[in-house]
mmCIF file of C-alpha atoms in Angstrom:
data_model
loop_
_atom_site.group_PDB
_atom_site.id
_atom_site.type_symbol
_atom_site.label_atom_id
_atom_site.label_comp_id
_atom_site.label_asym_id
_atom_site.label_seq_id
_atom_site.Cartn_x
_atom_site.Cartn_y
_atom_site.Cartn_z
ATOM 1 C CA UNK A 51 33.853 56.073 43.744
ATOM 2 C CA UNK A 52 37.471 56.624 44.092
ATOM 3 C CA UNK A 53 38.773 59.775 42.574
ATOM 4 C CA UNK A 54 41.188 58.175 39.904
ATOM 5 C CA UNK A 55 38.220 56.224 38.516
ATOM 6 C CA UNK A 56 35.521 59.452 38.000
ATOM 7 C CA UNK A 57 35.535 60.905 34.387
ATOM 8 C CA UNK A 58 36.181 64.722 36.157
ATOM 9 C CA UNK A 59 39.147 63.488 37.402
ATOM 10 C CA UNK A 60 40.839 62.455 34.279
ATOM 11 C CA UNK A 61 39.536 65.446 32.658
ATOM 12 C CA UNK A 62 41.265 67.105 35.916
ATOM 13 C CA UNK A 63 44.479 65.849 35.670
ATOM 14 C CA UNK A 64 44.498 65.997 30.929
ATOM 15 C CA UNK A 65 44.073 69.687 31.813
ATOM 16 C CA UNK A 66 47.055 69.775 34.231
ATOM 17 C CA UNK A 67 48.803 68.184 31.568
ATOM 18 C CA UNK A 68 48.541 70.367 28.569
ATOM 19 C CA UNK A 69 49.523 73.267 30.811
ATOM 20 C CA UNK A 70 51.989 71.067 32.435
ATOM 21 C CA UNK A 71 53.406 70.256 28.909
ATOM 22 C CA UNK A 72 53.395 74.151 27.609
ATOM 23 C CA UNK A 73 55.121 75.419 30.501
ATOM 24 C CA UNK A 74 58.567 72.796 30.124
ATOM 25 C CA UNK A 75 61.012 72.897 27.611
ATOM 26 C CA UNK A 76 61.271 70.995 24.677
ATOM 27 C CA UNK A 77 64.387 69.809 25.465
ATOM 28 C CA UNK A 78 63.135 69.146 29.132
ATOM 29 C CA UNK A 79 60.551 67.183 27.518
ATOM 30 C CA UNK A 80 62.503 65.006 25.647
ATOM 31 C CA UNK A 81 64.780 63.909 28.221
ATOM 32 C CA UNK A 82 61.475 63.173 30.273
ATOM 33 C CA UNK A 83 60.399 59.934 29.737
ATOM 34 C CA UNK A 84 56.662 59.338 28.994
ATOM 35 C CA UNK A 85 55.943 57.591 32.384
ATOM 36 C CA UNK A 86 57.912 59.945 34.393
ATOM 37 C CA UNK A 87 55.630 62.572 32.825
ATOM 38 C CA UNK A 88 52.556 60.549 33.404
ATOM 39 C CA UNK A 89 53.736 60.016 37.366
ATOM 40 C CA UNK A 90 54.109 63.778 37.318
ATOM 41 C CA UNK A 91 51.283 64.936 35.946
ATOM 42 C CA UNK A 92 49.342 61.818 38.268
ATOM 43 C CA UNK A 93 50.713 63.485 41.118
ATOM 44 C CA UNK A 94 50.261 67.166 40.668
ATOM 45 C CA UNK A 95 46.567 66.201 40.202
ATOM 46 C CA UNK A 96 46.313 64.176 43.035
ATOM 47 C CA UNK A 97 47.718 66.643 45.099
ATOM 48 C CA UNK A 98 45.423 69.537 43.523
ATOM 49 C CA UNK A 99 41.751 67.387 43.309
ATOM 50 C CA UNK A 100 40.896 67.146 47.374
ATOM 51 C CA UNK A 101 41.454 71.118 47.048
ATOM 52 C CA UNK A 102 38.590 71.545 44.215
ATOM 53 C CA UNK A 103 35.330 72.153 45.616
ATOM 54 C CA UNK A 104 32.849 69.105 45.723
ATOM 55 C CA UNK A 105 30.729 70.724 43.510
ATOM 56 C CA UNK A 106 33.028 70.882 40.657
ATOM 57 C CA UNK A 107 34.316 67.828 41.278
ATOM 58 C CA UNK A 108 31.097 66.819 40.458
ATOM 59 C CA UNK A 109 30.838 69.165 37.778
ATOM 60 C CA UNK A 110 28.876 67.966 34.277
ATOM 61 C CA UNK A 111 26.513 69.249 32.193
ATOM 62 C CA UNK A 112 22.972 68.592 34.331
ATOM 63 C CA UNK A 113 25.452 70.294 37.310
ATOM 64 C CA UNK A 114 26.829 72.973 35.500
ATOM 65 C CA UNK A 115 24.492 75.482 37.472
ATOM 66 C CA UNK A 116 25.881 73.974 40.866
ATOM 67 C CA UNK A 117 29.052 74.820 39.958
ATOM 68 C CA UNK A 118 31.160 77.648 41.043
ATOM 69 C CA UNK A 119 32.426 80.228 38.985
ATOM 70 C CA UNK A 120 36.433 80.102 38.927
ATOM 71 C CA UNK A 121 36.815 83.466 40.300
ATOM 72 C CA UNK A 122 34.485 82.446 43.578
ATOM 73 C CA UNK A 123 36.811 79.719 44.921
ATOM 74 C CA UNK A 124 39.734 80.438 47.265
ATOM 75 C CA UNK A 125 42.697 78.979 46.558
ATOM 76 C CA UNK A 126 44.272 79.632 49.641
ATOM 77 C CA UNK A 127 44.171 75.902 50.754
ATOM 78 C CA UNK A 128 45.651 74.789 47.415
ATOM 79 C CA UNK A 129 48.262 71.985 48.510
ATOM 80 C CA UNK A 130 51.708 73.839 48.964
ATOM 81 C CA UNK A 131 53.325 70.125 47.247
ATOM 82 C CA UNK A 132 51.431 71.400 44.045
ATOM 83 C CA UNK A 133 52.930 74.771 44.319
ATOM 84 C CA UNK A 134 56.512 73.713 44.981
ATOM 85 C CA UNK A 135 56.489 70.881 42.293
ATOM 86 C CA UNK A 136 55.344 73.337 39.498
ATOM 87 C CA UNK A 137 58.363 75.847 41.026
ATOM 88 C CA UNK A 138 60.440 73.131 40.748
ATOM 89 C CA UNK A 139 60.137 71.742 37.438
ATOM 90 C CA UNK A 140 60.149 75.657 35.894
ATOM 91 C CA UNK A 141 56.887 75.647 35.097
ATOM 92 C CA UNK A 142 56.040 78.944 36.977
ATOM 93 C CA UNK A 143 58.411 81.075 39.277
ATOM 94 C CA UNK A 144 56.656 81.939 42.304
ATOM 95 C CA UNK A 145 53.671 80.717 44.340
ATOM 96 C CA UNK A 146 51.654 84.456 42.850
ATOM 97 C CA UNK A 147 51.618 82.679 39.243
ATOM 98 C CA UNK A 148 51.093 79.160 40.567
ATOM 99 C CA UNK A 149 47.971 80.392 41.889
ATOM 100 C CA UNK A 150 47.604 82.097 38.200
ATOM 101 C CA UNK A 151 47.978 79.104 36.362
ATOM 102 C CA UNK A 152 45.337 76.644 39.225
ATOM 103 C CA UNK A 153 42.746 79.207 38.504
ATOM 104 C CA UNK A 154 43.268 78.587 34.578
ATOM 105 C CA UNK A 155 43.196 75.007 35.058
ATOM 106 C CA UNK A 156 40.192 75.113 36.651
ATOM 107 C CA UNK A 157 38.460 77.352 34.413
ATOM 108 C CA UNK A 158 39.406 74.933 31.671
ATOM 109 C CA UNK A 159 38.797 72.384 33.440
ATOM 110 C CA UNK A 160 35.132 73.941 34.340
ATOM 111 C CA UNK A 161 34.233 74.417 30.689
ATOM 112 C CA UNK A 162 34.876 71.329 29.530
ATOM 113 C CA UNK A 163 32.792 69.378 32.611
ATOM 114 C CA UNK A 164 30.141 71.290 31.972
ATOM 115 C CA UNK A 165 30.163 71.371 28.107
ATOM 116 C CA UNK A 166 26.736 70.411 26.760
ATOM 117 C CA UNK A 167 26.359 66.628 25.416
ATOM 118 C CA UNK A 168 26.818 65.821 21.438
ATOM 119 C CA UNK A 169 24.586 66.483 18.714
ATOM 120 C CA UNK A 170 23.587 62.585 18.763
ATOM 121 C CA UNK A 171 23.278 63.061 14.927
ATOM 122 C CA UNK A 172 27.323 63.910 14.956
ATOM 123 C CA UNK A 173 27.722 60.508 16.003
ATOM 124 C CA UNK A 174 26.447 58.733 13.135
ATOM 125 C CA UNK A 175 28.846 55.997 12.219
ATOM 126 C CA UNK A 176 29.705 53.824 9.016
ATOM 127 C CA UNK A 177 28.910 50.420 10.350
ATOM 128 C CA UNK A 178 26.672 49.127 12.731
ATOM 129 C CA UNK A 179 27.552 49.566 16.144
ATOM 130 C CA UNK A 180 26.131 45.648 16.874
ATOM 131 C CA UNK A 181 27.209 43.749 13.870
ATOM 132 C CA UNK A 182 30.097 46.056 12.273
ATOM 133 C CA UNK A 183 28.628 45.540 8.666
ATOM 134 C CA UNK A 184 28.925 48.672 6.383
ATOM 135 C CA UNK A 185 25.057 48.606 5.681
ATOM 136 C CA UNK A 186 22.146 51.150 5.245
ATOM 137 C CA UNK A 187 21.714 52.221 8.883
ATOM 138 C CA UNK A 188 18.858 53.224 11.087
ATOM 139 C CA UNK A 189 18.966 55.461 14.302
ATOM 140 C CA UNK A 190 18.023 53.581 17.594
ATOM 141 C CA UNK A 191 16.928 55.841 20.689
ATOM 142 C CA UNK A 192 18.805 54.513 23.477
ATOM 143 C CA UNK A 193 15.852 55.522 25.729
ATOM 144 C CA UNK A 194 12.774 54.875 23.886
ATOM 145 C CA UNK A 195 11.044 58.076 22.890
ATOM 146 C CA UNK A 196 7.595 56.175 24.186
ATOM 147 C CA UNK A 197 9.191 56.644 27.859
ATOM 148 C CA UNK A 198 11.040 60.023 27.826
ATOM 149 C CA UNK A 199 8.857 61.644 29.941
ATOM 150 C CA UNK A 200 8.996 58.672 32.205
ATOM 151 C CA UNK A 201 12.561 58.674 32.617
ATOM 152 C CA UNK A 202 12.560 62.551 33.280
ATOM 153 C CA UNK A 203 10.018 61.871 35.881
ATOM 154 C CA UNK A 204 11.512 59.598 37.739
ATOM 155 C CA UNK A 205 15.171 60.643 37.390
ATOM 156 C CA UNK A 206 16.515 56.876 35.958
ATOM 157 C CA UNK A 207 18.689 59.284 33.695
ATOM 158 C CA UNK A 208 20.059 62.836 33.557
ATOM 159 C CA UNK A 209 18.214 65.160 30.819
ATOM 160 C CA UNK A 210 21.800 65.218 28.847
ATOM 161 C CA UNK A 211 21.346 61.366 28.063
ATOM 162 C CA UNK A 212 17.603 61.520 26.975
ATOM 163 C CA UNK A 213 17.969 62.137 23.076
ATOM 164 C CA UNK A 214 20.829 59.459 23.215
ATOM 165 C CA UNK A 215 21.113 57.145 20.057
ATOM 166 C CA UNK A 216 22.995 53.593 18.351
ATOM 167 C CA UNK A 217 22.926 53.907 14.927
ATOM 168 C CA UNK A 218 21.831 50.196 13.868
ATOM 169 C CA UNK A 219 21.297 48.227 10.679
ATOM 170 C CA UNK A 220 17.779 47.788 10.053
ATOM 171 C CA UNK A 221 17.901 43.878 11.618
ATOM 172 C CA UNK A 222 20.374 44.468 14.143
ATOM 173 C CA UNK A 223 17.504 47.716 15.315
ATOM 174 C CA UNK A 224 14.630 44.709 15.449
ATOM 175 C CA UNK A 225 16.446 42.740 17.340
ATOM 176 C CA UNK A 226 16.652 45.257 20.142
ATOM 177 C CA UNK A 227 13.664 45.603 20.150
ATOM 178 C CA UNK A 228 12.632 42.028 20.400
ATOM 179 C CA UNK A 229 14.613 41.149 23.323
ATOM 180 C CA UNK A 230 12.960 44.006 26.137
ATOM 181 C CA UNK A 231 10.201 46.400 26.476
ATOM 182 C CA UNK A 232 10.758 49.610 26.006
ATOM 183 C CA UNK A 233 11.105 50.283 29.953
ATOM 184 C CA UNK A 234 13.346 47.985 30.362
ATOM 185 C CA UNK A 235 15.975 48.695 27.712
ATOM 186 C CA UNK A 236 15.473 52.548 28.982
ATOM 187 C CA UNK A 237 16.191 51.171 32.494
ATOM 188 C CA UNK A 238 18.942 48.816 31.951
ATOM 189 C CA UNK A 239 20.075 48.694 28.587
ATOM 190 C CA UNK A 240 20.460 52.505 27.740
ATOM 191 C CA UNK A 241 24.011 52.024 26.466
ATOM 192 C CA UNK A 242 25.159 49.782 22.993
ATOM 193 C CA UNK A 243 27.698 48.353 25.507
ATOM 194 C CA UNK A 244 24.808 47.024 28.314
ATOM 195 C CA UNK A 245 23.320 45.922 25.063
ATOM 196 C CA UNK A 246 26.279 43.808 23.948
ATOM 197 C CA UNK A 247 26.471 42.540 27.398
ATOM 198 C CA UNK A 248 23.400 40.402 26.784
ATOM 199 C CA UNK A 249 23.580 36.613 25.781
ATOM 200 C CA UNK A 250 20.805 36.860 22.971
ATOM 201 C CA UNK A 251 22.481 40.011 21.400
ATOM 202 C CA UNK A 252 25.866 38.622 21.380
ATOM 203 C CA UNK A 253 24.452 35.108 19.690
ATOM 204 C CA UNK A 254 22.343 37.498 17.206
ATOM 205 C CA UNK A 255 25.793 39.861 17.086
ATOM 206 C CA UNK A 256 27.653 36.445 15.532
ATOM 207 C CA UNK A 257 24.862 35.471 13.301
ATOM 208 C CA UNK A 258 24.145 39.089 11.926
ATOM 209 C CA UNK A 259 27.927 40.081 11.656
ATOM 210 C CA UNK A 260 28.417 37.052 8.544
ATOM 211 C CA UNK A 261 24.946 37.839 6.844
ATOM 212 C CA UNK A 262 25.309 40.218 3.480
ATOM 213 C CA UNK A 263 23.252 42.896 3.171
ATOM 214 C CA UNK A 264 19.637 42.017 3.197
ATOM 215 C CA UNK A 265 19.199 39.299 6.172
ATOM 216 C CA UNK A 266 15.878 38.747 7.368
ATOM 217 C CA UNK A 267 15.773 39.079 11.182
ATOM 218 C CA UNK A 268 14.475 36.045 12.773
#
């Protein structure tokens, strides 16, 4: 996968950002348009991400014990364009607090990555997450309970993922469970998203979403 498209590197490059954004004026700031700041930010991260180790490029939760401590990597290859542009634009004033700052971002970077996953019960929403009606809802585990130690066993997902959940209207929860076993929607439709990417959810999606409370799945 290319970097720009991996979830670490976004996180990457947000964390340059808040320290990039701390470290300029306000004034500075405002004559800074938001795209030249995005192109900035873009390409101090760029310039800093092929000097991270693999590992925490890489870094998430299931990886977190992979993963370097800050204080372990050497930043002597750190890409001298990433030290001069931060000199430049007075965000630091020598390369001895450039090197400073890197090791902060990656520490913040770091914890984040590896922060654990959500309480799945923190993610309860008001409406269904198939139909959108504000209706009693029910929990749905992504990956079936019934094949949790399946899934572990055979690595189709990362621990983290396991206790995942859609919180469903009661008819909208049947349905899902109509339309696969539960292998299969562990295997391939562990996401509401690869859910709604079905034909037979998205007809039942259209039909459900104009019911009032109380329709009868069918």
């Amino acid at each position: 996968m290319d970097e720009a498209q991996t979830p670490q590197f976004f996180l990457f490059k947000d964390t340059i950002a808040r320290y990039a954004l701390s470290g300029i004026s306000d004034q500075q700031a405002d004559q800074e348009e938001g795209s030249e700041l995005d192109e900035f930010v873009s390409y101090l991260a760029s310039e800093a991400w092929p000097t991270v180790p693999t590992a925490a490029q890489d870094a998430t939760y299931d990886t977190r014990d992979k993963v370097p401590e800050i204080d372990q990597i050497a930043l002597e290859s750190t890409s001298f364009a990433f030290i001069d542009s931060l000199i430049s634009y007075g965000i630091i004033e020598d390369a001895d607090d450039a090197y400073k700052l890197f090791r902060r971002i990656l520490d913040d970077y770091r914890e984040q990555a590896c922060a654990p996953p959500p309480v799945w019960s923190s993610t309860r929403t008001t409406e269904c997450e198939i139909c959108a009606r504000e209706v009693p809802l029910t929990y749905h585990h992504l990956i079936p309970r019934a094949v949790h130690a399946k899934v572990l066993k055979q690595a189709w997902h990362p621990e983290s993922m396991i206790n995942s959940v859609a919180w469903l209207c009661r008819p909208c929860h049947t349905m899902v469970h109509k339309v696969a076993s539960t292998e299969k929607l562990a295997r391939e439709f562990y996401t509401v998203e690869l859910l709604l990417g079905r034909e037979d959810i998205q007809k039942w999606q259209k039909y459900a979403a104009k019911q009032r409370h109380g329709v009868r799945h069918r």
